[in-house]
Amino acid sequence: MTKPEILVARAVFPEVIARLEEHFVVESNQRDDSWTQEQFIQKLQGKQGAFTTGGDRIDAVVLAACPDLKICANMAVGYNNFDVDAMTQAGVIATNAPDVLTETTADFGFALLMATARRMTESEHYLRAGKWSKWSFDMFAGSDIHGSTLGILGMGRIGQGIARRGAHGFGMKVIYHNRSRLSAELETDCKATYVGKEELLKTADHVMLVLPYSPASHHTIGAAELSLMKPTATLVNIARGGIVDDAALASALAAGRIAAAGLDVFEGEPKVHPDLLTIPNVVLTPHIASATIPTRLAMANLAADNLIAVLTGKKALTPLN
Ligand code: 8YV
């Protein structure tokens, strides 16, 4: 029997490519070239499977040009790069990579919160620039994490992981807002209290964004929402670019309307709003919340498992449609 053909759209672990090659004829992009949509379509034509990452868009145009496609496996839990309705209509299975990255991403969310509230990068830049000539009582004074109120917007698995870290590890009061309320059991486990979005923004000392991106969550945090937050508050976004209006955030930070922000994701990344690059009270990281080798390997293997299952006639492990 001839092996199905697949495209791996971005560079990944060689051992994952080797696993895929046991089952498929693999065209991979180990040079990690950036492709235009036209080039992507050209490579995908005639393939039954695609291994994608968050930057590879699968929409009606791509689907219409690639009628042999049966499955697209995303090496990401977020899947706003997929038009799932169009995929369903075209009979293409969509899968993501949940669970395997939950704890690693929650660790990072917490790290970014602490770095932001305690002004770690801002103070390091000061030190490296040779500006530290003497200690002073209020030098880089930040805000406390322990005992403060953590407001989490989006309470999926990663949000719950951050809530547990905050409540159990740091004695934080955790409040959350989500499309649906957690079960009583999960609320007890996370020590988290459900509140409305406005109450969360007004009362949290630290606001953590962990909600999925969709047209409905576009600019969930804009000028109006930022004006509700405490002037001493921090905002952390590890969800997706576009959930925050980055221009409005840059103005709020520059004007001191909130104390600080920590951002791992950006509107139009890898481009970053130029004002954010010059403002001191923002910690910036290049979309690395899931970046540990074991976790990225688990994500890649889960995407590979989905491709292998579907193209050998079995059910997808983590289907989206
Ligand atoms: C990925 C992510 O690294 O899983 C997600 O949704 O944002 C990250 O973990 C990124 O999307 C690349 O696929």
mmCIF file of C-alpha atoms and ligand atoms in Angstrom:
data_model
loop_
_atom_site.group_PDB
_atom_site.id
_atom_site.type_symbol
_atom_site.label_atom_id
_atom_site.label_comp_id
_atom_site.label_asym_id
_atom_site.label_seq_id
_atom_site.Cartn_x
_atom_site.Cartn_y
_atom_site.Cartn_z
ATOM 1 C CA MET A 1 0.000 0.000 0.000
ATOM 2 C CA THR A 2 1.337 3.482 -0.817
ATOM 3 C CA LYS A 3 1.958 5.733 2.129
ATOM 4 C CA PRO A 4 -0.191 8.869 2.510
ATOM 5 C CA GLU A 5 1.608 12.166 1.873
ATOM 6 C CA ILE A 6 1.817 14.880 4.496
ATOM 7 C CA LEU A 7 3.269 18.371 4.833
ATOM 8 C CA VAL A 8 5.028 19.548 8.003
ATOM 9 C CA ALA A 9 4.711 23.307 7.641
ATOM 10 C CA ARG A 10 7.371 24.403 10.150
ATOM 11 C CA ALA A 11 10.638 23.012 11.519
ATOM 12 C CA VAL A 12 10.114 20.492 14.335
ATOM 13 C CA PHE A 13 12.098 17.916 16.315
ATOM 14 C CA PRO A 14 13.971 15.540 13.941
ATOM 15 C CA GLU A 15 12.738 12.556 15.993
ATOM 16 C CA VAL A 16 9.141 13.574 15.302
ATOM 17 C CA ILE A 17 9.878 13.820 11.565
ATOM 18 C CA ALA A 18 11.456 10.336 11.787
ATOM 19 C CA ARG A 19 8.300 8.980 13.488
ATOM 20 C CA LEU A 20 6.111 10.525 10.811
ATOM 21 C CA GLU A 21 8.316 9.040 8.081
ATOM 22 C CA GLU A 22 7.525 5.530 9.378
ATOM 23 C CA HIS A 23 3.912 6.128 8.274
ATOM 24 C CA PHE A 24 3.979 8.807 5.601
ATOM 25 C CA VAL A 25 5.820 10.342 2.700
ATOM 26 C CA VAL A 26 6.813 13.551 4.475
ATOM 27 C CA GLU A 27 7.601 16.924 2.948
ATOM 28 C CA SER A 28 8.981 18.991 5.812
ATOM 29 C CA ASN A 29 10.201 22.548 6.247
ATOM 30 C CA GLN A 30 13.258 21.867 8.406
ATOM 31 C CA ARG A 31 14.885 25.067 7.112
ATOM 32 C CA ASP A 32 11.903 26.846 8.663
ATOM 33 C CA ASP A 33 11.333 29.011 5.580
ATOM 34 C CA SER A 34 8.508 31.552 5.733
ATOM 35 C CA TRP A 35 5.972 30.789 3.012
ATOM 36 C CA THR A 36 3.390 33.025 1.389
ATOM 37 C CA GLN A 37 -0.142 31.600 1.320
ATOM 38 C CA GLU A 38 0.454 30.762 -2.354
ATOM 39 C CA GLN A 39 3.619 28.798 -1.561
ATOM 40 C CA PHE A 40 1.873 27.053 1.354
ATOM 41 C CA ILE A 41 -0.988 25.993 -0.932
ATOM 42 C CA GLN A 42 1.446 24.775 -3.579
ATOM 43 C CA LYS A 43 3.230 22.578 -1.006
ATOM 44 C CA LEU A 44 -0.033 21.311 0.494
ATOM 45 C CA GLN A 45 -1.621 20.297 -2.821
ATOM 46 C CA GLY A 46 -1.804 16.506 -3.153
ATOM 47 C CA LYS A 47 -1.182 15.990 0.599
ATOM 48 C CA GLN A 48 -3.652 14.167 2.836
ATOM 49 C CA GLY A 49 -2.327 15.597 6.079
ATOM 50 C CA ALA A 50 -0.857 18.827 7.403
ATOM 51 C CA PHE A 51 1.198 19.337 10.569
ATOM 52 C CA THR A 52 0.722 23.008 11.450
ATOM 53 C CA THR A 53 1.653 25.498 14.154
ATOM 54 C CA GLY A 54 -0.251 28.563 15.333
ATOM 55 C CA GLY A 55 0.963 30.758 12.473
ATOM 56 C CA ASP A 56 -0.255 28.508 9.634
ATOM 57 C CA ARG A 57 -3.704 29.581 8.465
ATOM 58 C CA ILE A 58 -6.139 26.941 7.206
ATOM 59 C CA ASP A 59 -9.177 28.635 5.688
ATOM 60 C CA ALA A 60 -11.686 28.263 2.845
ATOM 61 C CA VAL A 61 -9.146 29.439 0.222
ATOM 62 C CA VAL A 62 -6.564 26.850 1.291
ATOM 63 C CA LEU A 63 -9.196 24.104 1.591
ATOM 64 C CA ALA A 64 -10.654 24.777 -1.869
ATOM 65 C CA ALA A 65 -7.178 24.517 -3.406
ATOM 66 C CA CYS A 66 -6.280 21.314 -1.525
ATOM 67 C CA PRO A 67 -9.126 18.800 -2.040
ATOM 68 C CA ASP A 68 -6.998 15.779 -0.985
ATOM 69 C CA LEU A 69 -6.580 17.094 2.556
ATOM 70 C CA LYS A 70 -8.150 14.934 5.296
ATOM 71 C CA ILE A 71 -6.592 16.244 8.513
ATOM 72 C CA CYS A 72 -4.758 19.279 9.872
ATOM 73 C CA ALA A 73 -3.043 18.663 13.202
ATOM 74 C CA ASN A 74 -2.087 21.830 15.080
ATOM 75 C CA MET A 75 0.914 21.741 17.390
ATOM 76 C CA ALA A 76 -0.837 24.249 19.680
ATOM 77 C CA VAL A 77 -3.777 24.250 22.042
ATOM 78 C CA GLY A 78 -5.076 27.496 20.495
ATOM 79 C CA TYR A 79 -6.540 27.059 17.037
ATOM 80 C CA ASN A 80 -7.604 30.513 15.869
ATOM 81 C CA ASN A 81 -5.446 29.841 12.770
ATOM 82 C CA PHE A 82 -8.086 27.260 11.748
ATOM 83 C CA ASP A 83 -11.456 28.114 10.227
ATOM 84 C CA VAL A 84 -13.028 25.061 11.867
ATOM 85 C CA ASP A 85 -16.443 25.593 10.213
ATOM 86 C CA ALA A 86 -14.857 25.699 6.757
ATOM 87 C CA MET A 87 -12.829 22.582 7.629
ATOM 88 C CA THR A 88 -15.940 20.730 8.761
ATOM 89 C CA GLN A 89 -17.723 21.721 5.549
ATOM 90 C CA ALA A 90 -14.768 20.474 3.508
ATOM 91 C CA GLY A 91 -14.703 17.200 5.471
ATOM 92 C CA VAL A 92 -11.267 17.956 6.936
ATOM 93 C CA ILE A 93 -10.572 16.895 10.515
ATOM 94 C CA ALA A 94 -9.031 19.556 12.767
ATOM 95 C CA THR A 95 -7.044 18.650 15.885
ATOM 96 C CA ASN A 96 -5.183 20.697 18.502
ATOM 97 C CA ALA A 97 -2.694 19.827 21.263
ATOM 98 C CA PRO A 98 -4.373 20.364 24.647
ATOM 99 C CA ASP A 99 -3.377 19.158 28.146
ATOM 100 C CA VAL A 100 0.284 18.382 27.441
ATOM 101 C CA LEU A 101 1.218 22.072 27.798
ATOM 102 C CA THR A 102 -1.092 23.063 30.668
ATOM 103 C CA GLU A 103 1.318 23.027 33.625
ATOM 104 C CA THR A 104 4.291 24.425 31.664
ATOM 105 C CA THR A 105 2.164 27.313 30.408
ATOM 106 C CA ALA A 106 0.713 27.963 33.864
ATOM 107 C CA ASP A 107 4.283 28.049 35.262
ATOM 108 C CA PHE A 108 5.184 30.681 32.676
ATOM 109 C CA GLY A 109 2.067 32.753 33.329
ATOM 110 C CA PHE A 110 3.026 32.872 36.966
ATOM 111 C CA ALA A 111 6.659 33.691 36.166
ATOM 112 C CA LEU A 112 5.552 36.565 33.925
ATOM 113 C CA LEU A 113 3.211 37.839 36.639
ATOM 114 C CA MET A 114 6.019 37.848 39.199
ATOM 115 C CA ALA A 115 8.549 39.428 36.830
ATOM 116 C CA THR A 116 6.015 42.144 35.992
ATOM 117 C CA ALA A 117 4.794 42.928 39.501
ATOM 118 C CA ARG A 118 8.349 42.921 40.917
ATOM 119 C CA ARG A 119 9.850 44.875 37.976
ATOM 120 C CA MET A 120 12.534 42.294 37.294
ATOM 121 C CA THR A 121 13.459 43.137 33.697
ATOM 122 C CA GLU A 122 13.236 46.887 34.217
ATOM 123 C CA SER A 123 15.631 46.681 37.180
ATOM 124 C CA GLU A 124 17.969 44.305 35.333
ATOM 125 C CA HIS A 125 18.228 46.720 32.390
ATOM 126 C CA TYR A 126 19.084 49.497 34.873
ATOM 127 C CA LEU A 127 21.808 47.368 36.441
ATOM 128 C CA ARG A 128 23.258 46.225 33.096
ATOM 129 C CA ALA A 129 23.332 49.836 31.891
ATOM 130 C CA GLY A 130 25.690 50.653 34.786
ATOM 131 C CA LYS A 131 23.159 52.985 36.428
ATOM 132 C CA TRP A 132 23.212 51.325 39.875
ATOM 133 C CA SER A 133 25.418 53.567 41.973
ATOM 134 C CA LYS A 134 23.712 53.204 45.366
ATOM 135 C CA TRP A 135 20.793 51.422 47.070
ATOM 136 C CA SER A 136 17.710 53.427 47.977
ATOM 137 C CA PHE A 137 14.660 52.540 50.057
ATOM 138 C CA ASP A 138 12.123 52.669 47.199
ATOM 139 C CA MET A 139 14.306 51.545 44.312
ATOM 140 C CA PHE A 140 12.175 49.470 41.906
ATOM 141 C CA ALA A 141 9.493 48.959 44.546
ATOM 142 C CA GLY A 142 6.813 46.802 42.987
ATOM 143 C CA SER A 143 3.584 45.237 44.180
ATOM 144 C CA ASP A 144 3.059 42.125 46.277
ATOM 145 C CA ILE A 145 1.919 38.828 44.872
ATOM 146 C CA HIS A 146 1.271 36.979 48.136
ATOM 147 C CA GLY A 147 -2.020 37.845 49.759
ATOM 148 C CA SER A 148 -3.167 39.957 46.796
ATOM 149 C CA THR A 149 -6.197 39.422 44.547
ATOM 150 C CA LEU A 150 -5.605 37.568 41.282
ATOM 151 C CA GLY A 151 -8.280 38.020 38.613
ATOM 152 C CA ILE A 152 -8.246 35.395 35.863
ATOM 153 C CA LEU A 153 -10.147 36.016 32.617
ATOM 154 C CA GLY A 154 -10.670 32.649 30.891
ATOM 155 C CA MET A 155 -10.782 29.684 33.245
ATOM 156 C CA GLY A 156 -9.872 26.687 31.085
ATOM 157 C CA ARG A 157 -7.191 24.210 32.070
ATOM 158 C CA ILE A 158 -4.347 26.774 31.997
ATOM 159 C CA GLY A 159 -6.381 29.342 33.945
ATOM 160 C CA GLN A 160 -7.112 26.688 36.571
ATOM 161 C CA GLY A 161 -3.388 25.840 36.785
ATOM 162 C CA ILE A 162 -2.594 29.507 37.443
ATOM 163 C CA ALA A 163 -5.396 29.736 40.023
ATOM 164 C CA ARG A 164 -3.984 26.742 41.933
ATOM 165 C CA ARG A 165 -0.500 28.236 41.934
ATOM 166 C CA GLY A 166 -1.852 31.572 43.194
ATOM 167 C CA ALA A 167 -4.261 30.251 45.816
ATOM 168 C CA HIS A 168 -2.297 27.304 47.189
ATOM 169 C CA GLY A 169 1.266 28.562 46.710
ATOM 170 C CA PHE A 170 0.976 32.292 47.364
ATOM 171 C CA GLY A 171 -2.181 32.667 49.467
ATOM 172 C CA MET A 172 -3.805 34.832 46.808
ATOM 173 C CA LYS A 173 -7.515 35.498 46.718
ATOM 174 C CA VAL A 174 -8.530 34.190 43.284
ATOM 175 C CA ILE A 175 -11.489 35.561 41.345
ATOM 176 C CA TYR A 176 -12.314 34.545 37.780
ATOM 177 C CA HIS A 177 -14.610 35.260 34.885
ATOM 178 C CA ASN A 178 -15.366 32.788 32.118
ATOM 179 C CA ARG A 179 -18.079 32.067 29.521
ATOM 180 C CA SER A 180 -19.293 29.265 31.788
ATOM 181 C CA ARG A 181 -18.883 28.815 35.508
ATOM 182 C CA LEU A 182 -16.723 25.965 36.813
ATOM 183 C CA SER A 183 -18.284 23.085 38.742
ATOM 184 C CA ALA A 184 -18.434 23.594 42.524
ATOM 185 C CA GLU A 185 -15.789 20.886 42.855
ATOM 186 C CA LEU A 186 -13.340 22.680 40.527
ATOM 187 C CA GLU A 187 -14.025 26.048 42.189
ATOM 188 C CA THR A 188 -13.114 24.506 45.563
ATOM 189 C CA ASP A 189 -10.032 22.844 44.120
ATOM 190 C CA CYS A 190 -8.834 26.145 42.583
ATOM 191 C CA LYS A 191 -10.095 28.194 45.583
ATOM 192 C CA ALA A 192 -11.608 30.502 42.947
ATOM 193 C CA THR A 193 -14.731 32.677 43.103
ATOM 194 C CA TYR A 194 -16.792 33.498 40.001
ATOM 195 C CA VAL A 195 -17.415 37.228 39.423
ATOM 196 C CA GLY A 196 -18.586 39.480 36.568
ATOM 197 C CA LYS A 197 -15.937 40.880 34.209
ATOM 198 C CA GLU A 198 -16.354 44.452 35.464
ATOM 199 C CA GLU A 199 -16.018 43.442 39.113
ATOM 200 C CA LEU A 200 -12.903 41.441 38.247
ATOM 201 C CA LEU A 201 -11.266 44.384 36.504
ATOM 202 C CA LYS A 202 -12.151 46.771 39.340
ATOM 203 C CA THR A 203 -11.018 44.588 42.242
ATOM 204 C CA ALA A 204 -8.057 42.510 41.007
ATOM 205 C CA ASP A 205 -4.523 43.557 41.915
ATOM 206 C CA HIS A 206 -3.279 41.396 39.057
ATOM 207 C CA VAL A 207 -5.293 40.537 35.938
ATOM 208 C CA MET A 208 -4.261 37.410 34.016
ATOM 209 C CA LEU A 209 -5.619 36.775 30.495
ATOM 210 C CA VAL A 210 -5.922 33.121 29.485
ATOM 211 C CA LEU A 211 -8.975 33.129 27.214
ATOM 212 C CA PRO A 212 -9.019 31.776 23.641
ATOM 213 C CA TYR A 213 -8.973 34.245 20.748
ATOM 214 C CA SER A 214 -12.046 34.530 18.524
ATOM 215 C CA PRO A 215 -13.780 37.489 16.889
ATOM 216 C CA ALA A 216 -15.889 37.644 20.088
ATOM 217 C CA SER A 217 -12.813 38.038 22.319
ATOM 218 C CA HIS A 218 -11.097 40.630 20.060
ATOM 219 C CA HIS A 219 -10.004 43.590 22.240
ATOM 220 C CA THR A 220 -11.525 42.115 25.408
ATOM 221 C CA ILE A 221 -9.152 44.590 27.072
ATOM 222 C CA GLY A 222 -9.238 48.058 25.520
ATOM 223 C CA ALA A 223 -9.168 51.630 26.817
ATOM 224 C CA ALA A 224 -12.519 51.291 28.642
ATOM 225 C CA GLU A 225 -11.498 48.107 30.459
ATOM 226 C CA LEU A 226 -8.047 49.489 31.341
ATOM 227 C CA SER A 227 -9.708 52.535 32.893
ATOM 228 C CA LEU A 228 -11.634 50.236 35.257
ATOM 229 C CA MET A 229 -8.445 48.651 36.620
ATOM 230 C CA LYS A 230 -6.666 49.886 39.752
ATOM 231 C CA PRO A 231 -3.785 52.306 39.028
ATOM 232 C CA THR A 232 -1.573 49.892 41.003
ATOM 233 C CA ALA A 233 -2.687 46.824 38.999
ATOM 234 C CA THR A 234 -0.691 44.635 36.616
ATOM 235 C CA LEU A 235 -2.002 42.989 33.461
ATOM 236 C CA VAL A 236 -0.550 39.753 32.047
ATOM 237 C CA ASN A 237 -1.439 38.371 28.597
ATOM 238 C CA ILE A 238 -0.362 34.797 27.814
ATOM 239 C CA ALA A 239 -3.479 34.107 25.701
ATOM 240 C CA ARG A 240 -3.326 35.544 22.170
ATOM 241 C CA GLY A 241 -2.493 38.795 20.490
ATOM 242 C CA GLY A 242 -5.662 40.708 19.647
ATOM 243 C CA ILE A 243 -7.298 40.006 23.008
ATOM 244 C CA VAL A 244 -5.635 43.221 24.213
ATOM 245 C CA ASP A 245 -5.740 46.477 22.239
ATOM 246 C CA ASP A 246 -1.960 46.934 22.355
ATOM 247 C CA ALA A 247 -2.093 50.632 21.364
ATOM 248 C CA ALA A 248 -4.556 51.367 24.187
ATOM 249 C CA LEU A 249 -2.396 49.383 26.603
ATOM 250 C CA ALA A 250 0.740 51.292 25.594
ATOM 251 C CA SER A 251 -1.070 54.611 26.284
ATOM 252 C CA ALA A 252 -2.360 53.354 29.645
ATOM 253 C CA LEU A 253 1.128 52.212 30.692
ATOM 254 C CA ALA A 254 2.784 55.426 29.542
ATOM 255 C CA ALA A 255 0.196 57.503 31.429
ATOM 256 C CA GLY A 256 0.485 55.358 34.569
ATOM 257 C CA ARG A 257 -3.198 54.394 34.405
ATOM 258 C CA ILE A 258 -2.089 50.878 35.379
ATOM 259 C CA ALA A 259 1.238 50.015 37.012
ATOM 260 C CA ALA A 260 2.698 47.414 34.657
ATOM 261 C CA ALA A 261 2.051 44.716 32.069
ATOM 262 C CA GLY A 262 3.608 41.400 31.087
ATOM 263 C CA LEU A 263 3.036 40.299 27.505
ATOM 264 C CA ASP A 264 3.951 37.023 25.804
ATOM 265 C CA VAL A 265 1.615 37.553 22.825
ATOM 266 C CA PHE A 266 1.010 40.546 20.561
ATOM 267 C CA GLU A 267 -1.340 41.869 17.904
ATOM 268 C CA GLY A 268 0.295 41.072 14.555
ATOM 269 C CA GLU A 269 3.248 39.215 16.154
ATOM 270 C CA PRO A 270 6.158 38.839 15.573
ATOM 271 C CA LYS A 271 5.731 42.591 15.112
ATOM 272 C CA VAL A 272 5.322 44.435 18.421
ATOM 273 C CA HIS A 273 3.613 47.823 18.814
ATOM 274 C CA PRO A 274 6.580 50.281 18.724
ATOM 275 C CA ASP A 275 5.422 52.156 21.839
ATOM 276 C CA LEU A 276 5.593 48.967 23.909
ATOM 277 C CA LEU A 277 9.285 48.647 23.046
ATOM 278 C CA THR A 278 10.180 51.956 24.665
ATOM 279 C CA ILE A 279 7.953 51.862 27.768
ATOM 280 C CA PRO A 280 9.852 50.648 30.858
ATOM 281 C CA ASN A 281 6.951 49.170 32.854
ATOM 282 C CA VAL A 282 6.215 46.269 30.516
ATOM 283 C CA VAL A 283 7.882 42.846 30.410
ATOM 284 C CA LEU A 284 7.975 41.443 26.860
ATOM 285 C CA THR A 285 8.620 37.823 25.821
ATOM 286 C CA PRO A 286 8.354 36.286 22.317
ATOM 287 C CA HIS A 287 5.412 33.831 22.668
ATOM 288 C CA ILE A 288 7.335 31.273 24.749
ATOM 289 C CA ALA A 289 4.810 30.258 27.428
ATOM 290 C CA SER A 290 4.850 26.589 26.348
ATOM 291 C CA ALA A 291 8.570 26.575 25.539
ATOM 292 C CA THR A 292 10.265 23.781 27.454
ATOM 293 C CA ILE A 293 11.786 20.944 25.457
ATOM 294 C CA PRO A 294 9.703 18.148 27.085
ATOM 295 C CA THR A 295 6.462 20.094 26.560
ATOM 296 C CA ARG A 296 7.188 21.147 22.979
ATOM 297 C CA LEU A 297 8.141 17.515 22.240
ATOM 298 C CA ALA A 298 4.879 16.286 23.783
ATOM 299 C CA MET A 299 2.930 18.837 21.704
ATOM 300 C CA ALA A 300 4.681 17.737 18.502
ATOM 301 C CA ASN A 301 4.142 14.059 19.307
ATOM 302 C CA LEU A 302 0.452 14.661 19.994
ATOM 303 C CA ALA A 303 0.070 16.364 16.593
ATOM 304 C CA ALA A 304 1.922 13.398 15.024
ATOM 305 C CA ASP A 305 -0.322 10.909 16.908
ATOM 306 C CA ASN A 306 -3.396 12.665 15.507
ATOM 307 C CA LEU A 307 -2.049 12.466 11.941
ATOM 308 C CA ILE A 308 -1.119 8.804 12.328
ATOM 309 C CA ALA A 309 -4.498 7.890 13.858
ATOM 310 C CA VAL A 310 -6.649 9.644 11.271
ATOM 311 C CA LEU A 311 -4.644 8.632 8.204
ATOM 312 C CA THR A 312 -4.619 4.983 9.315
ATOM 313 C CA GLY A 313 -8.401 4.955 9.699
ATOM 314 C CA LYS A 314 -8.660 5.528 13.448
ATOM 315 C CA LYS A 315 -10.282 8.298 15.475
ATOM 316 C CA ALA A 316 -8.402 11.534 16.157
ATOM 317 C CA LEU A 317 -7.145 11.785 19.747
ATOM 318 C CA THR A 318 -8.013 15.457 20.256
ATOM 319 C CA PRO A 319 -10.537 16.439 17.561
ATOM 320 C CA LEU A 320 -12.030 19.910 17.205
ATOM 321 C CA ASN A 321 -14.775 18.919 14.749
HETATM 322 C C1 8YV B 1 2.450 27.474 20.656
HETATM 323 C C2 8YV B 1 0.407 28.399 21.825
HETATM 324 O O1 8YV B 1 3.796 27.405 20.936
HETATM 325 O O2 8YV B 1 -0.445 26.238 22.165
HETATM 326 C C3 8YV B 1 -0.685 27.407 21.877
HETATM 327 O O3 8YV B 1 -1.849 27.793 21.646
HETATM 328 O O4 8YV B 1 0.176 29.559 21.770
HETATM 329 C C4 8YV B 1 1.835 27.981 21.919
HETATM 330 O O5 8YV B 1 1.953 26.985 22.885
HETATM 331 C C5 8YV B 1 2.288 28.301 19.402
HETATM 332 O O6 8YV B 1 0.959 28.550 19.095
HETATM 333 C C6 8YV B 1 2.928 27.595 18.231
HETATM 334 O O7 8YV B 1 2.129 26.580 17.683
#
